[in-house]
PDB file of C-alpha atoms and ligand atoms in Angstrom:
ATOM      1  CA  UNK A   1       0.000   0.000   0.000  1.00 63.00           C
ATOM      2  CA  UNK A   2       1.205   3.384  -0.847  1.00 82.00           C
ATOM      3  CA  UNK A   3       2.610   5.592   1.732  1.00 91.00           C
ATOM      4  CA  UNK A   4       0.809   8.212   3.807  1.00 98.00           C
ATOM      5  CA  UNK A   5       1.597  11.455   5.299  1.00 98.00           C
ATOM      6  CA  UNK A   6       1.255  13.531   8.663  1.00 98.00           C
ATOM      7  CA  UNK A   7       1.248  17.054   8.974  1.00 99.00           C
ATOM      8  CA  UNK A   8       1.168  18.319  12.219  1.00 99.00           C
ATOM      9  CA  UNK A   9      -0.945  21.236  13.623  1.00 98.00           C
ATOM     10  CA  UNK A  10       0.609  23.092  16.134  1.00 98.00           C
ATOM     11  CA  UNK A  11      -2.263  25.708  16.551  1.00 98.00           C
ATOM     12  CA  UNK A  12      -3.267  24.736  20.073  1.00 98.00           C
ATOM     13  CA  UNK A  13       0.595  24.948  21.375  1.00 98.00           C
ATOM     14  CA  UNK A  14       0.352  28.347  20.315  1.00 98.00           C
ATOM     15  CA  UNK A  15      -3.258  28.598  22.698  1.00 98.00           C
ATOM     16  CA  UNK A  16      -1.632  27.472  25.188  1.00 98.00           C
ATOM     17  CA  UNK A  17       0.897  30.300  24.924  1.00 98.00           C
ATOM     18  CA  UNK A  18      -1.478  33.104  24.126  1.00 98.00           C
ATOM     19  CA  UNK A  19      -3.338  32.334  27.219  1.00 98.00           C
ATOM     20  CA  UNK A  20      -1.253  34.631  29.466  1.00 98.00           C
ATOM     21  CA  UNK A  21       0.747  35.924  26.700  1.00 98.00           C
ATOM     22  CA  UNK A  22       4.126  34.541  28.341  1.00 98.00           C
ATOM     23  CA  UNK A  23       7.281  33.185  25.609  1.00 97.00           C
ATOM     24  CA  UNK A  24       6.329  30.096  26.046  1.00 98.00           C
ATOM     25  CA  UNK A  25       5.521  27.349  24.652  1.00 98.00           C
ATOM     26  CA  UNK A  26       8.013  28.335  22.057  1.00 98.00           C
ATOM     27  CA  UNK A  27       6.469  26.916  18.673  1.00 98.00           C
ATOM     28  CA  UNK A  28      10.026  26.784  17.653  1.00 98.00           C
ATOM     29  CA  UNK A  29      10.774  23.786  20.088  1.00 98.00           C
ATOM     30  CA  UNK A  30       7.548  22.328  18.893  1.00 98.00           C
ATOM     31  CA  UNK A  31       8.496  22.583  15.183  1.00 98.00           C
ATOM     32  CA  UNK A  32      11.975  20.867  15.726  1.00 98.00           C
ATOM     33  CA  UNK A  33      10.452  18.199  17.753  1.00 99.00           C
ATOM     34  CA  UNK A  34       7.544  16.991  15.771  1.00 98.00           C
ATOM     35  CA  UNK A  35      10.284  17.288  12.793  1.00 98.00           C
ATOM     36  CA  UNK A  36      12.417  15.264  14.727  1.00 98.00           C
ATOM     37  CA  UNK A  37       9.533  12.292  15.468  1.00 98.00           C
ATOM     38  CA  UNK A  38       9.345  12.555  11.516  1.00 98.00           C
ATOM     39  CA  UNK A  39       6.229  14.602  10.348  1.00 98.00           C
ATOM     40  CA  UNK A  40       5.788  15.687   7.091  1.00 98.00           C
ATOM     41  CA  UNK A  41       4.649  18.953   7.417  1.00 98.00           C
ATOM     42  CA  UNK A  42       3.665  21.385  10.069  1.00 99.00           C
ATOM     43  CA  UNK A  43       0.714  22.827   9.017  1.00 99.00           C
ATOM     44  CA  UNK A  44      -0.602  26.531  11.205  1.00 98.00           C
ATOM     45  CA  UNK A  45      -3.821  28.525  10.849  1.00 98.00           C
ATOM     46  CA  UNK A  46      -3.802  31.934  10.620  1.00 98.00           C
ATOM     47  CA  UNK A  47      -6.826  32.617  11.713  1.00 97.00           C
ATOM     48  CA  UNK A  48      -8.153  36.667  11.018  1.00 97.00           C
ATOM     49  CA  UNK A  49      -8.757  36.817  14.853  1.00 97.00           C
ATOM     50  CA  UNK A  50      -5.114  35.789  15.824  1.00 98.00           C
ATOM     51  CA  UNK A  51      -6.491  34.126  18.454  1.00 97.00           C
ATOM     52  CA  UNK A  52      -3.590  31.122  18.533  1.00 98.00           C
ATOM     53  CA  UNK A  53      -1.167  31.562  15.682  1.00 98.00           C
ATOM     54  CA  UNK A  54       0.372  35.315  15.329  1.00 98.00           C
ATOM     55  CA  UNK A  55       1.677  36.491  12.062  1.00 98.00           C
ATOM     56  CA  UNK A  56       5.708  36.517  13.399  1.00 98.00           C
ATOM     57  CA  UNK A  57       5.128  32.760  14.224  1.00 98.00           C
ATOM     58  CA  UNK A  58       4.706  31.931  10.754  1.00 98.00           C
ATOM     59  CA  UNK A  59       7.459  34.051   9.892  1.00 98.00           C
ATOM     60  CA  UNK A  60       9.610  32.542  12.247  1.00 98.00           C
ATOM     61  CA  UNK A  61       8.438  29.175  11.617  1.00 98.00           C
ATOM     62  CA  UNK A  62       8.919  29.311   7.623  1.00 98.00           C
ATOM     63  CA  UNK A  63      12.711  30.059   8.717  1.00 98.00           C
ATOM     64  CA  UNK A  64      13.356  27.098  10.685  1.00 97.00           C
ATOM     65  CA  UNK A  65      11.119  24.476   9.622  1.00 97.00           C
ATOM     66  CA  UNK A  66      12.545  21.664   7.285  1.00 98.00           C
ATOM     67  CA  UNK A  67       9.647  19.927   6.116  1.00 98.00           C
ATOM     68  CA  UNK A  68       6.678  21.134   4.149  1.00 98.00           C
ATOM     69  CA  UNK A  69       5.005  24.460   5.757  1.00 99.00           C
ATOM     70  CA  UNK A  70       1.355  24.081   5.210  1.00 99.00           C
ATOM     71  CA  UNK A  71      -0.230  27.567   6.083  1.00 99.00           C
ATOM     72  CA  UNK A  72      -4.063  27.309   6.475  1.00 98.00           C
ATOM     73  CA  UNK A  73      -5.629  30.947   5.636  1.00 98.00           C
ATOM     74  CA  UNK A  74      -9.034  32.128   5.205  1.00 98.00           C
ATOM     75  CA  UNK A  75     -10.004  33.701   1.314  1.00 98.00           C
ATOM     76  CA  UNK A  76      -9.094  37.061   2.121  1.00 98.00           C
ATOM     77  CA  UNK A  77      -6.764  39.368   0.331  1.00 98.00           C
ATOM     78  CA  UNK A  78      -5.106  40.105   3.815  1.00 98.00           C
ATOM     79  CA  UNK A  79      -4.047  36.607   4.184  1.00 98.00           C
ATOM     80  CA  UNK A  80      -2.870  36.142   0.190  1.00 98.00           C
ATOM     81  CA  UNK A  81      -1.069  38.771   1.008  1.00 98.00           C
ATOM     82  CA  UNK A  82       0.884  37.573   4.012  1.00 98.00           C
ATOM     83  CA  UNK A  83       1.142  34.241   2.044  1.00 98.00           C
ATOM     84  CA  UNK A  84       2.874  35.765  -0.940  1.00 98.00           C
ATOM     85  CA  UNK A  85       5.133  37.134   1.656  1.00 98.00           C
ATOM     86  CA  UNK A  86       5.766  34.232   3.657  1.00 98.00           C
ATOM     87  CA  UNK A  87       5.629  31.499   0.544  1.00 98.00           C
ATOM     88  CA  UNK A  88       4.763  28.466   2.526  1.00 98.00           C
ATOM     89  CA  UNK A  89       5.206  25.242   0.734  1.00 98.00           C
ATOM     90  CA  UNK A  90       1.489  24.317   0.967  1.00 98.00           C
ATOM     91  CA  UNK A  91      -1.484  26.945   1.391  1.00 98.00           C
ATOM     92  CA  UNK A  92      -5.022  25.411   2.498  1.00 98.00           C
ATOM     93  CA  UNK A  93      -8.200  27.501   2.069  1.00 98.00           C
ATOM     94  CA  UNK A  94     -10.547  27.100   4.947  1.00 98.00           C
ATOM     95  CA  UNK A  95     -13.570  28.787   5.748  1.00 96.00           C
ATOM     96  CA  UNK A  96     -13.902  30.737   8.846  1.00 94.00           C
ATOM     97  CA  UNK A  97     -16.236  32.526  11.228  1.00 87.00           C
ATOM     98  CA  UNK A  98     -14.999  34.718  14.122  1.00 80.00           C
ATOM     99  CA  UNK A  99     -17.572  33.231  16.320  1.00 84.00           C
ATOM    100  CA  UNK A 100     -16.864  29.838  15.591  1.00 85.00           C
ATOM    101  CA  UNK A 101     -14.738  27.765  18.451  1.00 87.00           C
ATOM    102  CA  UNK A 102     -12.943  25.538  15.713  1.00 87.00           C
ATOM    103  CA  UNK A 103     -13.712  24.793  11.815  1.00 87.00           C
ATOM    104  CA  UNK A 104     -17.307  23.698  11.279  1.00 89.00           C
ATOM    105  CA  UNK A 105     -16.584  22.652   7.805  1.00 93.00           C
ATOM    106  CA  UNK A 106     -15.530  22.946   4.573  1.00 96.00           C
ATOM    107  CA  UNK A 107     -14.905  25.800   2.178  1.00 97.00           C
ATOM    108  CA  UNK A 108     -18.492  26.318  -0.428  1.00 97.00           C
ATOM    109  CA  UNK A 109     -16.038  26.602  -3.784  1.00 97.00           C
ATOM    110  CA  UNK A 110     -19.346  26.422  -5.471  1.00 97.00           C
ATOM    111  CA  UNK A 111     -21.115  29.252  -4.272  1.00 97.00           C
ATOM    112  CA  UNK A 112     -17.652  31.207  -3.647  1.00 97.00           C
ATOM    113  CA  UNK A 113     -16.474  30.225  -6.972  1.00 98.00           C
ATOM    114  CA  UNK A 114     -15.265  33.541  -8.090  1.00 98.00           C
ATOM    115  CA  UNK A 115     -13.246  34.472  -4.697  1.00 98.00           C
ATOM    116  CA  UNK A 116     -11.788  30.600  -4.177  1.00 98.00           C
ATOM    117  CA  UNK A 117     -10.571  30.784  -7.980  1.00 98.00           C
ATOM    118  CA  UNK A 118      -8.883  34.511  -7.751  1.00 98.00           C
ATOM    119  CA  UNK A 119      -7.320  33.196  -4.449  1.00 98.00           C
ATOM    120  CA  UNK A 120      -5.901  30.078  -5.878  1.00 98.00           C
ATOM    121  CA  UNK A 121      -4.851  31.869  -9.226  1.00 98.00           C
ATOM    122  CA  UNK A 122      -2.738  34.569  -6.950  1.00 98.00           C
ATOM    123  CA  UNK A 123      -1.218  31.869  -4.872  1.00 98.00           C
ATOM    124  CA  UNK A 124      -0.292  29.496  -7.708  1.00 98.00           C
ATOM    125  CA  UNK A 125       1.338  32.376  -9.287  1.00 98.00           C
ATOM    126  CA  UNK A 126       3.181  32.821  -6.002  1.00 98.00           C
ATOM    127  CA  UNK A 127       4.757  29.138  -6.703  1.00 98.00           C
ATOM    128  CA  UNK A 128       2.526  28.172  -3.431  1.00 98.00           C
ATOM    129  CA  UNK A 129       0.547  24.918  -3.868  1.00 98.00           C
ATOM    130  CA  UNK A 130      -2.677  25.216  -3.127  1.00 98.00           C
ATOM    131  CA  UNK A 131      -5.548  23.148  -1.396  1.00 98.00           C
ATOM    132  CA  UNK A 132      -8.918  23.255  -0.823  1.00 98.00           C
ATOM    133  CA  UNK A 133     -10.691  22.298   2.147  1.00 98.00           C
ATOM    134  CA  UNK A 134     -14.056  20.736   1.603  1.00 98.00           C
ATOM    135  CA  UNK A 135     -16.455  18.674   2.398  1.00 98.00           C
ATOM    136  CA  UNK A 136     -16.482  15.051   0.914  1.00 98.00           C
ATOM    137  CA  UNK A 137     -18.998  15.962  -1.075  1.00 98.00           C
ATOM    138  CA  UNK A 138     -19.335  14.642  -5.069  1.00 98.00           C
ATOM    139  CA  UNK A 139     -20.652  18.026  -6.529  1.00 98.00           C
ATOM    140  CA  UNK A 140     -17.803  20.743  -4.388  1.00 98.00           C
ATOM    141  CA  UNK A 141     -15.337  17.872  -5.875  1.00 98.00           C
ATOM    142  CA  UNK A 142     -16.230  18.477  -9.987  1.00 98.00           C
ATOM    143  CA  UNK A 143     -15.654  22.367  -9.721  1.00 98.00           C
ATOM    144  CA  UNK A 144     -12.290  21.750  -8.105  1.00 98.00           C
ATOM    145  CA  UNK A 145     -10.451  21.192 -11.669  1.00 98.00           C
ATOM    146  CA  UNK A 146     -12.253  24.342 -12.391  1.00 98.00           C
ATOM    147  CA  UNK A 147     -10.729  26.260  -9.817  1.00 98.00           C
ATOM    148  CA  UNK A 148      -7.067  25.100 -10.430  1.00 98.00           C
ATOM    149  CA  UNK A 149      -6.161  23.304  -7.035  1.00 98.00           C
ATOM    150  CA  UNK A 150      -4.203  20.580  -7.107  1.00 98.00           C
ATOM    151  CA  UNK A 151      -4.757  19.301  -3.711  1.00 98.00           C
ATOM    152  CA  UNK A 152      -7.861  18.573  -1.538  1.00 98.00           C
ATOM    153  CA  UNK A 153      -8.077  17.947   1.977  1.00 98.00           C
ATOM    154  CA  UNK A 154     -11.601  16.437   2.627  1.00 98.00           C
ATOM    155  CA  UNK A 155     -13.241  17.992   5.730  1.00 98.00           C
ATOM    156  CA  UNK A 156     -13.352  15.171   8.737  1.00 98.00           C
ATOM    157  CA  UNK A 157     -15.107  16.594  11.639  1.00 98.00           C
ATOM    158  CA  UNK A 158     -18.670  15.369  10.959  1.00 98.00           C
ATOM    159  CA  UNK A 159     -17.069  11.936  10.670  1.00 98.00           C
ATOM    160  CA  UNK A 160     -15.244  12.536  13.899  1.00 98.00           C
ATOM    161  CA  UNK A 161     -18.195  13.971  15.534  1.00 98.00           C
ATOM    162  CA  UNK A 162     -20.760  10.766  14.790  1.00 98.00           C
ATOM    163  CA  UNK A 163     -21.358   7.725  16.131  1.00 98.00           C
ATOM    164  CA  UNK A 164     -22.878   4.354  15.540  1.00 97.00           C
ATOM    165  CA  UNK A 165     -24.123   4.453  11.835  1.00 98.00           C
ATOM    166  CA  UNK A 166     -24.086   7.668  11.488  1.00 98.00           C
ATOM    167  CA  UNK A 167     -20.335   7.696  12.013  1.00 98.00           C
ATOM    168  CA  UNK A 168     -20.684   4.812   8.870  1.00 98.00           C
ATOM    169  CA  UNK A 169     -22.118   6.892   6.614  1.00 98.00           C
ATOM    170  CA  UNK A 170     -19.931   9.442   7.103  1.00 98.00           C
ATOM    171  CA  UNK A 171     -16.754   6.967   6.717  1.00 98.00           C
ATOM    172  CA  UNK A 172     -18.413   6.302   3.404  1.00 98.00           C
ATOM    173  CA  UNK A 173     -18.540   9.920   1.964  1.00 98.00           C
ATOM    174  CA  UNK A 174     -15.069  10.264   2.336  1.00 98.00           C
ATOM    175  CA  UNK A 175     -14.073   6.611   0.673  1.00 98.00           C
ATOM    176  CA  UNK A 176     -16.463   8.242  -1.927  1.00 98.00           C
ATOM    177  CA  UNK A 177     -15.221  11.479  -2.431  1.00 98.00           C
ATOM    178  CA  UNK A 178     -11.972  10.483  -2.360  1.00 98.00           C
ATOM    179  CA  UNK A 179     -12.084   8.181  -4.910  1.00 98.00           C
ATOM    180  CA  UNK A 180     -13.733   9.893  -7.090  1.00 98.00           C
ATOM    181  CA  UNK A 181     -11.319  13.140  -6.256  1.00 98.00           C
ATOM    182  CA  UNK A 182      -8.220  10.592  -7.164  1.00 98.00           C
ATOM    183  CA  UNK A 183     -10.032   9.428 -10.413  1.00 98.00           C
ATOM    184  CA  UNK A 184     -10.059  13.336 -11.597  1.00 98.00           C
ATOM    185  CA  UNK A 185      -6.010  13.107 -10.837  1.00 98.00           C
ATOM    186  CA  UNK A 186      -6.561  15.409  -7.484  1.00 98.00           C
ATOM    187  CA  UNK A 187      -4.141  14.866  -4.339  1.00 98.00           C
ATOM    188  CA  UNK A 188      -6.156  14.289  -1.207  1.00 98.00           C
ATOM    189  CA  UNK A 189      -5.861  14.808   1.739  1.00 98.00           C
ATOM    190  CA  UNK A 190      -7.968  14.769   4.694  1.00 98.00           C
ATOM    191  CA  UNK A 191      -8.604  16.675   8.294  1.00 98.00           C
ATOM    192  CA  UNK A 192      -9.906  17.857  11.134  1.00 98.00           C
ATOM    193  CA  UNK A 193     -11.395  16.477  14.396  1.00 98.00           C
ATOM    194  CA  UNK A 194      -9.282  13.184  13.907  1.00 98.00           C
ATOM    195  CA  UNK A 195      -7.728  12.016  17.225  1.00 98.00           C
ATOM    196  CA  UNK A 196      -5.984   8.605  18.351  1.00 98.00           C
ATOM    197  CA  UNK A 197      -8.872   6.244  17.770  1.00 98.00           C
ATOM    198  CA  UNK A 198     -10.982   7.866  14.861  1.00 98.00           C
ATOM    199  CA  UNK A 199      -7.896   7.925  12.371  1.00 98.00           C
ATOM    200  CA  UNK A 200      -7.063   4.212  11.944  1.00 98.00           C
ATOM    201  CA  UNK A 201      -9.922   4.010   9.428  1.00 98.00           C
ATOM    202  CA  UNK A 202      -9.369   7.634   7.836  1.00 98.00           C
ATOM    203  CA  UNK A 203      -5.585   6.394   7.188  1.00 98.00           C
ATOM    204  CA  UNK A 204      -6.908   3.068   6.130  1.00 98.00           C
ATOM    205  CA  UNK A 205      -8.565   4.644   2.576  1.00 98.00           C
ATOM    206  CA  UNK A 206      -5.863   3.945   0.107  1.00 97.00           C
ATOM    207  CA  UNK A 207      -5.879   7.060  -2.029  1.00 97.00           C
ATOM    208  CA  UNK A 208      -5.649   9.577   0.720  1.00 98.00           C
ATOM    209  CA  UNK A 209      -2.228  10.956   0.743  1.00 98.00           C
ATOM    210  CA  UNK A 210      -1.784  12.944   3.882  1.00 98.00           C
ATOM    211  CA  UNK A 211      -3.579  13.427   7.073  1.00 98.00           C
ATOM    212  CA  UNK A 212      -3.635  16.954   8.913  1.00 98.00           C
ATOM    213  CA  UNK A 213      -3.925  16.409  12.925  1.00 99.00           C
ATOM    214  CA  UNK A 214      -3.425  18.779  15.846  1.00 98.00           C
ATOM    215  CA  UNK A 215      -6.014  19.224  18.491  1.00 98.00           C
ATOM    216  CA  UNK A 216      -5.969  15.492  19.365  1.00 98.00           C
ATOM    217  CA  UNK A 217      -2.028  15.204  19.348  1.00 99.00           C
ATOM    218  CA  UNK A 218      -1.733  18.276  21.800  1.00 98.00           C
ATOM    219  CA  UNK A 219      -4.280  17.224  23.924  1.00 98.00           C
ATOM    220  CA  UNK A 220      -2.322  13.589  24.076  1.00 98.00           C
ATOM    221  CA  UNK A 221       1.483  15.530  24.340  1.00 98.00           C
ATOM    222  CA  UNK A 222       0.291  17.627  27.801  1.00 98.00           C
ATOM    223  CA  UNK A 223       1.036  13.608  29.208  1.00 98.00           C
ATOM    224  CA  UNK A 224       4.160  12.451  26.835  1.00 98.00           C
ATOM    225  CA  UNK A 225       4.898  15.424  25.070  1.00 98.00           C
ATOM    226  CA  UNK A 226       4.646  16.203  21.482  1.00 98.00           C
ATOM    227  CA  UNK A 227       7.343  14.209  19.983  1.00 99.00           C
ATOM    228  CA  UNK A 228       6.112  11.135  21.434  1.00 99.00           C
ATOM    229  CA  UNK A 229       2.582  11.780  19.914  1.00 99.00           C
ATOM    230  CA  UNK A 230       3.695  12.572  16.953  1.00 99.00           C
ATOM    231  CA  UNK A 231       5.670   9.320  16.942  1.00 98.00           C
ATOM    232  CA  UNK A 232       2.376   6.868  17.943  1.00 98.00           C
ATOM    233  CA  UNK A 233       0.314   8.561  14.989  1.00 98.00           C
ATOM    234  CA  UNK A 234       2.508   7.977  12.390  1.00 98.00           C
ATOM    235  CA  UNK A 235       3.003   4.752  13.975  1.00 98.00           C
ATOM    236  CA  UNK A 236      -0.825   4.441  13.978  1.00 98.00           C
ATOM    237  CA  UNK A 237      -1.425   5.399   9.984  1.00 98.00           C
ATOM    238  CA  UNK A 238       1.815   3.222   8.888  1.00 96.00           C
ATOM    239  CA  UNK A 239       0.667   0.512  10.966  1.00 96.00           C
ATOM    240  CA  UNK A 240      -2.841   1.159   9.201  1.00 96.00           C
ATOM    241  CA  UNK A 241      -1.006   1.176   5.064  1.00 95.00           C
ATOM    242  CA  UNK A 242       0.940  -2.067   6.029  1.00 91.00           C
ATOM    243  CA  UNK A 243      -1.804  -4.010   6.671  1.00 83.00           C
ATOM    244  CA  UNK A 244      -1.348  -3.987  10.360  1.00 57.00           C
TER     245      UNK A 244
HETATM  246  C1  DXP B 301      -9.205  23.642   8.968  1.00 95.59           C
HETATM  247  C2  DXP B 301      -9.130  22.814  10.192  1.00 95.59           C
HETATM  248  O1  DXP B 301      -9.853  21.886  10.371  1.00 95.59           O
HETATM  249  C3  DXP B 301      -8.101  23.113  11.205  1.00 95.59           C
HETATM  250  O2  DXP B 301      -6.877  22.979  10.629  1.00 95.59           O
HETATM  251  C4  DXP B 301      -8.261  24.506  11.756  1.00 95.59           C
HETATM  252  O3  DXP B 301      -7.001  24.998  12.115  1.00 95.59           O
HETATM  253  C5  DXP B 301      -9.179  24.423  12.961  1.00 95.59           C
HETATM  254  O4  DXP B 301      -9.163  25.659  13.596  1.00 95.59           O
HETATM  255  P1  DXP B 301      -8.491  25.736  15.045  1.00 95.59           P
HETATM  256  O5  DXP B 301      -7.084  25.195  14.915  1.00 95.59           O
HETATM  257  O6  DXP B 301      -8.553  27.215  15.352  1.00 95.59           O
HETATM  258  O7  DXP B 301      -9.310  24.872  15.941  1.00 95.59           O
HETATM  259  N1  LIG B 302      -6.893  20.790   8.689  1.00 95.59           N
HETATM  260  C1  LIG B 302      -7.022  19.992   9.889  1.00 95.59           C
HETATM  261  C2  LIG B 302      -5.921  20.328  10.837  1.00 95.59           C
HETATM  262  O1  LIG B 302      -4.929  20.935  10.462  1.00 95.59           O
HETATM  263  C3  LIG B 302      -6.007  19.909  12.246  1.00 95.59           C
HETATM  264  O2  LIG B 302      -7.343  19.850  12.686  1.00 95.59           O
HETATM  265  P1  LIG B 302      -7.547  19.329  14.203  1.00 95.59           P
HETATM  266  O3  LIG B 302      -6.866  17.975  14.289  1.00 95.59           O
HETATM  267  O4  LIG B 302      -6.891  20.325  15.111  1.00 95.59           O
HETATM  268  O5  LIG B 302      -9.036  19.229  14.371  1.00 95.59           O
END
């Protein structure tokens, strides 16, 4: 089975730190430590509220970091901006809401068609790689091509948030969509809400190519730090792609 990826979210390190305000957690530390378990990429969110990651974090970060720097930013000019700047590797588009406590899901590209295509022509032209994050959901998939993303990464919280066969159904979208997002020769990826016992069958989907975790993995290093969850995930999704 082909290999899959893990890109770390270190958002909720930086909550931790904006709390009080103090130094620390440095994210720096973080960074070199989930690089050093063997991530992929660290991915941050922007958010317009700045209410975890600040814009000289992912300055700083994009300085230090030696794997893939996935910056997750809302479809605003403000943020192309500060990604033209900053040229992360990897730039997700995610939908956001001040008043929301975390994503609720994914980005409309149908209905926002215009704005998500003028964001991802400005960022392609910035040599940034761009991906869209969206629900795993047939008819946001087709427009994709239309838009000129190469990359997906399928929205995972309803799935995370569901149970019994709900939870089923919802595992069956995203074998759906993302089959049918590989077919149309789209990377995907997948995200959000996925913790230490909800990923096994996320990870198990063969054509999903990277995995984008971070509340879960915090929450598990405030008991064996952060290099040592970042080591049982990947552990956890390589077990899953070698049949484990
Ligand atoms: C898009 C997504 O699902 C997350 O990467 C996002 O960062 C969640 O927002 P918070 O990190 O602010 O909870
Ligand atoms: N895009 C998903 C992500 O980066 C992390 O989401 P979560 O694991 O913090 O819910």
């Amino acid at each position: 089975m082909n290999k899959i990826e893990l890109g770390v979210n270190i958002d909720h390190i930086a909550t931790l730190r904006q709390a009080r305000g103090t130094a620390y957690p440095d994210l720096l530390d973080a960074v070199r430590l989930v690089e050093d378990a063997g991530a992929h990429a660290i991915t941050i969110h922007l958010r317009e509220d700045r209410r975890h990651i600040q814009d000289a974090d992912v300055y700083a970060i994009r300085q230090m970091c030696t794997r893939r720097l996935n910056l997750e930013l809302a479809a605003t000019d403000e943020m192309v901006g500060i990604a033209c700047d900053v040229l992360p590797n990897d730039a997700c588009v995610v939908p956001e809401k001040r008043e929301e406590l975390t994503t609720e899901g994914g980005l409309d590209i149908i209905g926002q068609f215009e704005r998500v295509r003028s964001v991802t022509q400005r960022l392609n032209a910035a040599n940034i790689r761009v991906s869209l994050f969206i629900e795993p959901d047939i008819e946001q998939i087709r427009r994709v091509p239309d838009i000129g993303a190469p990359v997906i990464e399928l929205h995972t919280g309803t799935y995370a948030n569901a149970t019994g066969e709900s939870k089923q159904h919802e595992l069956r979208r995203i074998q759906e969509a993302t089959e049918f997002a590989h077919n149309l020769g789209i990377q995907v990826n997948a995200g959000h809400g996925l913790d230490y016992d909800n990923t096994q069958a996320i990870a198990a989907i063969p054509q999903i190519h990277e995995l984008n975790i971070g509340h879960s993995m915090v929450a598990r290093a405030v008991f064996v730090g952060i290099r040592q969850a970042t080591v049982e995930m990947l552990e956890l999704m390589q077990a899953v792609r070698a049949g484990a």
